[in-house]
Amino acid sequence: MIYDLSREERRHRAIANEKPAPVLKAQLCACGKAAPAKQLAQHGKCVACLFAARVATLQDDDLDVLHHMLGATSHHPQSRWGFRNQYLANRRDLAALDRLVAAGFVRAGAALLDLRYFHATQDGCKLAGLNYAAMTRTQGARP
Ligand SMILES: [Zn+2]
C-alpha cells in the first residue's frame, strides 16, 4: 500500500480549515421565549414582542378602520376577508390612520382631491386576522 502523505496532509488541512458549525446562540427575550442573540442585540425583543409593541401604540377604534379597509368585518363571511384593500380616509379617521401608518400596519396611497387612499400592509393583514391566502390576495390586488 502506498501511503500518500500529501493527500493525507491535504485532508488534515481541509479539516483544520473547516469553519465551526454555526452555533445557534439562543437567548431569552423578556417575555421568556428564546430568540436568536442577533435579534435581541438588534431589537432588544423577540419578533412577537416587537409586533405586540407596535400593536400597543394603537387605540381600539384603529382596528375598526383596519378591518373595514380589508372588508374583514362581520358584514362579510370570513372566507371573503381581504377582497378589498383600500380605504378612502375621512377627516375623522386621520388620527387613527396616522397611528396605523406609524406602526407599519397601513401605508398611504394615492390622493383623491383632498382625501387619500390607505392600504393595509402584510403586517396589517396579519393583525386583522386574515389567513395566508387572503393576505396574498390583498397584496396582489393593490391598486
Ligand atoms: Zn419576547
Short mmCIF file of N, CA and C and ligand atoms in Angstrom, two decimals:
data_model
loop_
_atom_site.label_atom_id
_atom_site.label_comp_id
_atom_site.label_asym_id
_atom_site.label_seq_id
_atom_site.Cartn_x
_atom_site.Cartn_y
_atom_site.Cartn_z
N MET A 1 0.85 -1.20 0.00
CA MET A 1 0.00 0.00 0.00
C MET A 1 0.89 1.25 0.00
N ILE A 2 0.57 2.13 -0.85
CA ILE A 2 1.34 3.37 -0.91
C ILE A 2 0.64 4.41 -0.03
N TYR A 3 1.38 4.89 0.91
CA TYR A 3 0.81 5.89 1.81
C TYR A 3 1.01 7.26 1.17
N ASP A 4 -0.05 7.86 0.78
CA ASP A 4 0.03 9.15 0.09
C ASP A 4 0.04 10.26 1.14
N LEU A 5 1.25 10.66 1.50
CA LEU A 5 1.39 11.65 2.57
C LEU A 5 0.76 12.99 2.19
N SER A 6 0.99 13.37 0.93
CA SER A 6 0.47 14.69 0.56
C SER A 6 -1.06 14.70 0.61
N ARG A 7 -1.65 13.56 0.22
CA ARG A 7 -3.10 13.53 0.25
C ARG A 7 -3.59 13.60 1.70
N GLU A 8 -2.89 12.87 2.56
CA GLU A 8 -3.26 12.86 3.97
C GLU A 8 -3.10 14.26 4.57
N GLU A 9 -2.05 14.92 4.15
CA GLU A 9 -1.80 16.26 4.67
C GLU A 9 -2.90 17.23 4.21
N ARG A 10 -3.26 17.08 2.95
CA ARG A 10 -4.34 17.94 2.44
C ARG A 10 -5.63 17.73 3.23
N ARG A 11 -5.86 16.45 3.56
CA ARG A 11 -7.08 16.15 4.29
C ARG A 11 -7.07 16.82 5.67
N HIS A 12 -5.93 16.76 6.31
CA HIS A 12 -5.82 17.39 7.62
C HIS A 12 -5.99 18.90 7.53
N ARG A 13 -5.41 19.47 6.49
CA ARG A 13 -5.55 20.92 6.32
C ARG A 13 -7.00 21.30 6.08
N ALA A 14 -7.66 20.47 5.28
CA ALA A 14 -9.06 20.76 4.97
C ALA A 14 -9.90 20.74 6.25
N ILE A 15 -9.61 19.76 7.10
CA ILE A 15 -10.36 19.67 8.36
C ILE A 15 -10.05 20.88 9.24
N ALA A 16 -8.75 21.26 9.28
CA ALA A 16 -8.36 22.39 10.11
C ALA A 16 -9.02 23.69 9.63
N ASN A 17 -9.24 23.76 8.30
CA ASN A 17 -9.80 24.99 7.75
C ASN A 17 -11.33 25.05 7.82
N GLU A 18 -11.92 23.91 8.15
CA GLU A 18 -13.39 23.91 8.20
C GLU A 18 -13.85 24.92 9.23
N LYS A 19 -14.83 25.65 8.85
CA LYS A 19 -15.39 26.59 9.81
C LYS A 19 -16.21 25.81 10.82
N PRO A 20 -16.18 26.24 12.06
CA PRO A 20 -17.03 25.55 13.02
C PRO A 20 -18.49 25.69 12.61
N ALA A 21 -19.26 24.68 12.91
CA ALA A 21 -20.68 24.74 12.57
C ALA A 21 -21.29 25.96 13.26
N PRO A 22 -22.16 26.65 12.56
CA PRO A 22 -22.76 27.83 13.20
C PRO A 22 -23.51 27.44 14.46
N VAL A 23 -23.20 28.12 15.50
CA VAL A 23 -23.86 27.83 16.77
C VAL A 23 -25.06 28.76 16.89
N LEU A 24 -26.21 28.17 17.06
CA LEU A 24 -27.40 28.99 17.22
C LEU A 24 -27.44 29.46 18.66
N LYS A 25 -27.04 30.70 18.85
CA LYS A 25 -26.97 31.22 20.21
C LYS A 25 -28.32 31.81 20.57
N ALA A 26 -29.14 30.99 21.16
CA ALA A 26 -30.45 31.48 21.55
C ALA A 26 -30.36 32.08 22.94
N GLN A 27 -31.03 33.20 23.10
CA GLN A 27 -31.12 33.80 24.42
C GLN A 27 -32.59 34.01 24.72
N LEU A 28 -32.85 34.47 25.91
CA LEU A 28 -34.24 34.65 26.27
C LEU A 28 -34.65 36.11 26.16
N CYS A 29 -35.79 36.32 25.53
CA CYS A 29 -36.42 37.64 25.50
C CYS A 29 -37.04 37.88 26.88
N ALA A 30 -37.39 39.11 27.16
CA ALA A 30 -38.02 39.43 28.44
C ALA A 30 -39.32 38.65 28.64
N CYS A 31 -39.98 38.27 27.53
CA CYS A 31 -41.24 37.52 27.63
C CYS A 31 -40.99 36.06 28.00
N GLY A 32 -39.72 35.63 27.98
CA GLY A 32 -39.42 34.26 28.35
C GLY A 32 -39.19 33.34 27.16
N LYS A 33 -39.51 33.82 25.95
CA LYS A 33 -39.30 33.00 24.77
C LYS A 33 -37.85 33.10 24.31
N ALA A 34 -37.35 32.01 23.77
CA ALA A 34 -36.00 32.03 23.21
C ALA A 34 -36.02 32.81 21.90
N ALA A 35 -34.99 33.59 21.67
CA ALA A 35 -34.86 34.34 20.42
C ALA A 35 -33.39 34.35 20.04
N PRO A 36 -33.09 34.41 18.74
CA PRO A 36 -31.68 34.47 18.34
C PRO A 36 -30.98 35.67 18.97
N ALA A 37 -29.74 35.46 19.40
CA ALA A 37 -28.99 36.53 20.06
C ALA A 37 -28.92 37.78 19.18
N LYS A 38 -28.78 37.54 17.85
CA LYS A 38 -28.67 38.68 16.93
C LYS A 38 -29.94 39.53 16.95
N GLN A 39 -31.09 38.83 16.97
CA GLN A 39 -32.38 39.53 17.03
C GLN A 39 -32.45 40.40 18.29
N LEU A 40 -32.04 39.83 19.42
CA LEU A 40 -32.12 40.57 20.68
C LEU A 40 -31.12 41.72 20.71
N ALA A 41 -29.93 41.51 20.13
CA ALA A 41 -28.93 42.56 20.11
C ALA A 41 -29.42 43.74 19.27
N GLN A 42 -30.08 43.41 18.14
CA GLN A 42 -30.51 44.47 17.23
C GLN A 42 -31.78 45.16 17.72
N HIS A 43 -32.71 44.38 18.25
CA HIS A 43 -34.03 44.93 18.54
C HIS A 43 -34.41 44.91 20.01
N GLY A 44 -33.66 44.15 20.82
CA GLY A 44 -33.95 44.11 22.24
C GLY A 44 -35.15 43.26 22.62
N LYS A 45 -35.84 42.72 21.60
CA LYS A 45 -37.05 41.94 21.86
C LYS A 45 -37.16 40.85 20.81
N CYS A 46 -37.93 39.82 21.10
CA CYS A 46 -38.21 38.80 20.08
C CYS A 46 -39.21 39.38 19.07
N VAL A 47 -39.41 38.66 17.97
CA VAL A 47 -40.28 39.15 16.90
C VAL A 47 -41.71 39.36 17.41
N ALA A 48 -42.17 38.42 18.22
CA ALA A 48 -43.54 38.52 18.73
C ALA A 48 -43.70 39.75 19.62
N CYS A 49 -42.70 40.03 20.45
CA CYS A 49 -42.77 41.19 21.33
C CYS A 49 -42.71 42.49 20.53
N LEU A 50 -41.89 42.50 19.47
CA LEU A 50 -41.82 43.69 18.62
C LEU A 50 -43.18 43.98 18.01
N PHE A 51 -43.83 42.92 17.52
CA PHE A 51 -45.15 43.06 16.91
C PHE A 51 -46.14 43.59 17.96
N ALA A 52 -46.09 42.98 19.14
CA ALA A 52 -47.00 43.39 20.21
C ALA A 52 -46.77 44.84 20.60
N ALA A 53 -45.51 45.28 20.59
CA ALA A 53 -45.20 46.66 20.95
C ALA A 53 -45.80 47.63 19.91
N ARG A 54 -45.79 47.20 18.65
CA ARG A 54 -46.40 48.04 17.60
C ARG A 54 -47.91 48.09 17.77
N VAL A 55 -48.51 46.95 18.10
CA VAL A 55 -49.96 46.91 18.32
C VAL A 55 -50.33 47.81 19.50
N ALA A 56 -49.45 47.84 20.50
CA ALA A 56 -49.74 48.61 21.71
C ALA A 56 -49.80 50.11 21.47
N THR A 57 -49.28 50.58 20.33
CA THR A 57 -49.34 52.01 20.03
C THR A 57 -50.70 52.41 19.45
N LEU A 58 -51.54 51.40 19.15
CA LEU A 58 -52.84 51.69 18.54
C LEU A 58 -53.91 51.90 19.60
N GLN A 59 -55.00 52.50 19.18
CA GLN A 59 -56.16 52.60 20.05
C GLN A 59 -57.24 51.66 19.51
N ASP A 60 -58.20 51.34 20.34
CA ASP A 60 -59.18 50.31 19.97
C ASP A 60 -59.86 50.59 18.64
N ASP A 61 -60.26 51.83 18.43
CA ASP A 61 -61.01 52.15 17.22
C ASP A 61 -60.14 52.04 15.96
N ASP A 62 -58.82 52.10 16.13
CA ASP A 62 -57.94 52.00 14.96
C ASP A 62 -58.13 50.66 14.26
N LEU A 63 -58.40 49.64 15.05
CA LEU A 63 -58.58 48.31 14.47
C LEU A 63 -59.85 48.25 13.62
N ASP A 64 -60.87 49.03 14.00
CA ASP A 64 -62.09 49.07 13.20
C ASP A 64 -61.78 49.60 11.80
N VAL A 65 -60.94 50.63 11.75
CA VAL A 65 -60.55 51.20 10.46
C VAL A 65 -59.81 50.15 9.62
N LEU A 66 -58.90 49.44 10.27
CA LEU A 66 -58.11 48.42 9.57
C LEU A 66 -59.02 47.30 9.06
N HIS A 67 -59.92 46.85 9.89
CA HIS A 67 -60.84 45.78 9.46
C HIS A 67 -61.71 46.24 8.31
N HIS A 68 -62.19 47.45 8.39
CA HIS A 68 -63.04 47.99 7.33
C HIS A 68 -62.26 48.08 6.02
N MET A 69 -61.00 48.50 6.12
CA MET A 69 -60.12 48.64 4.95
C MET A 69 -60.03 47.33 4.18
N LEU A 70 -60.03 46.22 4.93
CA LEU A 70 -59.82 44.90 4.35
C LEU A 70 -61.12 44.12 4.14
N GLY A 71 -62.24 44.77 4.41
CA GLY A 71 -63.51 44.04 4.31
C GLY A 71 -63.58 42.91 5.32
N ALA A 72 -62.80 43.04 6.38
CA ALA A 72 -62.72 41.97 7.39
C ALA A 72 -63.64 42.32 8.55
N THR A 73 -64.92 42.35 8.26
CA THR A 73 -65.91 42.69 9.29
C THR A 73 -67.01 41.64 9.28
N SER A 74 -67.88 41.72 10.26
CA SER A 74 -68.96 40.74 10.36
C SER A 74 -69.96 40.88 9.22
N HIS A 75 -69.84 41.96 8.43
CA HIS A 75 -70.73 42.11 7.27
C HIS A 75 -70.36 41.15 6.14
N HIS A 76 -69.17 40.60 6.20
CA HIS A 76 -68.69 39.73 5.12
C HIS A 76 -68.25 38.40 5.71
N PRO A 77 -68.54 37.30 5.01
CA PRO A 77 -68.05 36.00 5.51
C PRO A 77 -66.53 36.01 5.59
N GLN A 78 -66.00 35.31 6.58
CA GLN A 78 -64.56 35.36 6.82
C GLN A 78 -63.76 34.86 5.62
N SER A 79 -64.36 33.97 4.84
CA SER A 79 -63.65 33.44 3.66
C SER A 79 -63.44 34.53 2.60
N ARG A 80 -64.20 35.62 2.73
CA ARG A 80 -64.07 36.70 1.74
C ARG A 80 -63.17 37.83 2.24
N TRP A 81 -62.77 37.77 3.49
CA TRP A 81 -61.95 38.86 4.05
C TRP A 81 -60.73 39.11 3.16
N GLY A 82 -60.45 40.35 2.98
CA GLY A 82 -59.31 40.71 2.13
C GLY A 82 -59.71 40.88 0.67
N PHE A 83 -61.02 40.83 0.37
CA PHE A 83 -61.43 41.02 -1.03
C PHE A 83 -61.15 42.44 -1.49
N ARG A 84 -60.98 43.32 -0.53
CA ARG A 84 -60.53 44.67 -0.88
C ARG A 84 -59.41 45.05 0.07
N ASN A 85 -58.63 46.01 -0.39
CA ASN A 85 -57.58 46.53 0.49
C ASN A 85 -57.39 48.00 0.18
N GLN A 86 -58.42 48.74 0.43
CA GLN A 86 -58.27 50.19 0.31
C GLN A 86 -59.32 50.89 1.13
N TYR A 87 -58.99 52.08 1.49
CA TYR A 87 -59.83 52.84 2.39
C TYR A 87 -59.63 54.31 2.06
N LEU A 88 -60.72 54.96 1.72
CA LEU A 88 -60.63 56.39 1.45
C LEU A 88 -60.89 57.12 2.77
N ALA A 89 -59.86 57.79 3.26
CA ALA A 89 -59.91 58.33 4.61
C ALA A 89 -60.89 59.49 4.73
N ASN A 90 -61.65 59.44 5.77
CA ASN A 90 -62.42 60.61 6.19
C ASN A 90 -61.54 61.41 7.13
N ARG A 91 -61.86 62.68 7.24
CA ARG A 91 -61.06 63.54 8.11
C ARG A 91 -61.01 62.99 9.54
N ARG A 92 -62.13 62.44 9.98
CA ARG A 92 -62.18 61.97 11.38
C ARG A 92 -61.34 60.72 11.59
N ASP A 93 -60.95 60.04 10.49
CA ASP A 93 -60.13 58.82 10.63
C ASP A 93 -58.64 59.12 10.62
N LEU A 94 -58.27 60.36 10.36
CA LEU A 94 -56.85 60.64 10.10
C LEU A 94 -55.95 60.31 11.28
N ALA A 95 -56.40 60.55 12.49
CA ALA A 95 -55.57 60.25 13.66
C ALA A 95 -55.33 58.74 13.75
N ALA A 96 -56.40 57.97 13.50
CA ALA A 96 -56.27 56.51 13.53
C ALA A 96 -55.31 56.05 12.44
N LEU A 97 -55.44 56.62 11.26
CA LEU A 97 -54.58 56.22 10.15
C LEU A 97 -53.13 56.61 10.41
N ASP A 98 -52.94 57.76 11.02
CA ASP A 98 -51.57 58.17 11.40
C ASP A 98 -50.92 57.11 12.29
N ARG A 99 -51.69 56.64 13.27
CA ARG A 99 -51.14 55.63 14.19
C ARG A 99 -50.88 54.32 13.46
N LEU A 100 -51.81 53.94 12.58
CA LEU A 100 -51.65 52.68 11.84
C LEU A 100 -50.44 52.73 10.90
N VAL A 101 -50.24 53.89 10.27
CA VAL A 101 -49.08 54.04 9.37
C VAL A 101 -47.79 54.02 10.19
N ALA A 102 -47.79 54.76 11.32
CA ALA A 102 -46.58 54.82 12.14
C ALA A 102 -46.18 53.44 12.65
N ALA A 103 -47.19 52.60 12.91
CA ALA A 103 -46.92 51.25 13.43
C ALA A 103 -46.61 50.26 12.31
N GLY A 104 -46.75 50.71 11.06
CA GLY A 104 -46.40 49.84 9.93
C GLY A 104 -47.51 48.91 9.49
N PHE A 105 -48.73 49.15 9.93
CA PHE A 105 -49.83 48.27 9.55
C PHE A 105 -50.58 48.78 8.32
N VAL A 106 -50.35 50.02 7.96
CA VAL A 106 -51.05 50.65 6.84
C VAL A 106 -50.07 51.55 6.11
N ARG A 107 -50.27 51.67 4.79
CA ARG A 107 -49.45 52.64 4.06
C ARG A 107 -50.39 53.59 3.32
N ALA A 108 -49.92 54.80 3.14
CA ALA A 108 -50.70 55.79 2.41
C ALA A 108 -50.60 55.53 0.92
N GLY A 109 -51.70 55.70 0.23
CA GLY A 109 -51.71 55.51 -1.22
C GLY A 109 -52.00 56.81 -1.93
N ALA A 110 -52.72 56.70 -3.02
CA ALA A 110 -52.97 57.85 -3.88
C ALA A 110 -53.88 58.87 -3.21
N ALA A 111 -53.71 60.11 -3.61
CA ALA A 111 -54.57 61.17 -3.12
C ALA A 111 -55.73 61.35 -4.09
N LEU A 112 -56.88 61.67 -3.54
CA LEU A 112 -58.05 61.97 -4.36
C LEU A 112 -58.60 63.29 -3.85
N LEU A 113 -58.39 64.33 -4.64
CA LEU A 113 -58.72 65.68 -4.18
C LEU A 113 -58.00 65.91 -2.85
N ASP A 114 -58.74 66.27 -1.81
CA ASP A 114 -58.02 66.46 -0.53
C ASP A 114 -58.15 65.24 0.36
N LEU A 115 -58.58 64.12 -0.22
CA LEU A 115 -58.65 62.87 0.53
C LEU A 115 -57.49 61.97 0.11
N ARG A 116 -57.32 60.88 0.79
CA ARG A 116 -56.24 59.97 0.44
C ARG A 116 -56.66 58.53 0.69
N TYR A 117 -56.21 57.64 -0.22
CA TYR A 117 -56.43 56.21 -0.02
C TYR A 117 -55.37 55.65 0.92
N PHE A 118 -55.76 54.65 1.67
CA PHE A 118 -54.81 53.92 2.53
C PHE A 118 -54.99 52.43 2.29
N HIS A 119 -53.89 51.70 2.43
CA HIS A 119 -53.89 50.26 2.18
C HIS A 119 -53.18 49.54 3.32
N ALA A 120 -53.68 48.37 3.67
CA ALA A 120 -53.06 47.58 4.74
C ALA A 120 -51.78 46.93 4.22
N THR A 121 -50.76 46.91 5.06
CA THR A 121 -49.53 46.17 4.76
C THR A 121 -49.75 44.70 5.13
N GLN A 122 -48.75 43.87 4.85
CA GLN A 122 -48.86 42.46 5.24
C GLN A 122 -49.06 42.31 6.74
N ASP A 123 -48.33 43.10 7.50
CA ASP A 123 -48.49 43.03 8.95
C ASP A 123 -49.89 43.49 9.37
N GLY A 124 -50.41 44.45 8.64
CA GLY A 124 -51.77 44.91 8.92
C GLY A 124 -52.78 43.81 8.67
N CYS A 125 -52.57 43.06 7.59
CA CYS A 125 -53.46 41.93 7.28
C CYS A 125 -53.39 40.89 8.38
N LYS A 126 -52.17 40.64 8.85
CA LYS A 126 -51.97 39.67 9.92
C LYS A 126 -52.71 40.13 11.17
N LEU A 127 -52.57 41.41 11.48
CA LEU A 127 -53.22 41.96 12.66
C LEU A 127 -54.74 41.86 12.54
N ALA A 128 -55.26 42.02 11.33
CA ALA A 128 -56.71 41.98 11.11
C ALA A 128 -57.24 40.55 11.12
N GLY A 129 -56.34 39.57 11.20
CA GLY A 129 -56.77 38.19 11.30
C GLY A 129 -56.95 37.49 9.97
N LEU A 130 -56.40 38.05 8.90
CA LEU A 130 -56.50 37.39 7.60
C LEU A 130 -55.58 36.18 7.56
N ASN A 131 -56.06 35.13 6.89
CA ASN A 131 -55.18 33.97 6.72
C ASN A 131 -54.23 34.24 5.56
N TYR A 132 -53.35 33.27 5.32
CA TYR A 132 -52.30 33.49 4.32
C TYR A 132 -52.88 33.75 2.92
N ALA A 133 -53.90 32.97 2.55
CA ALA A 133 -54.48 33.12 1.21
C ALA A 133 -55.09 34.51 1.04
N ALA A 134 -55.81 34.95 2.07
CA ALA A 134 -56.45 36.27 2.00
C ALA A 134 -55.39 37.37 1.97
N MET A 135 -54.33 37.17 2.74
CA MET A 135 -53.25 38.16 2.77
C MET A 135 -52.60 38.28 1.42
N THR A 136 -52.37 37.16 0.78
CA THR A 136 -51.76 37.16 -0.56
C THR A 136 -52.69 37.89 -1.54
N ARG A 137 -53.98 37.64 -1.41
CA ARG A 137 -54.96 38.28 -2.27
C ARG A 137 -54.89 39.80 -2.12
N THR A 138 -54.82 40.28 -0.90
CA THR A 138 -54.82 41.73 -0.70
C THR A 138 -53.55 42.38 -1.22
N GLN A 139 -52.42 41.69 -1.10
CA GLN A 139 -51.17 42.31 -1.54
C GLN A 139 -51.06 42.26 -3.06
N GLY A 140 -51.69 41.25 -3.66
CA GLY A 140 -51.68 41.17 -5.12
C GLY A 140 -52.64 42.16 -5.75
N ALA A 141 -53.70 42.48 -5.03
CA ALA A 141 -54.77 43.29 -5.58
C ALA A 141 -54.57 44.76 -5.31
N ARG A 142 -53.34 45.12 -4.96
CA ARG A 142 -53.08 46.54 -4.71
C ARG A 142 -53.38 47.37 -5.94
N PRO A 143 -54.12 48.43 -5.77
CA PRO A 143 -54.36 49.30 -6.92
C PRO A 143 -53.09 50.07 -7.30
ZN ZN B 1 -40.47 38.36 23.50
#
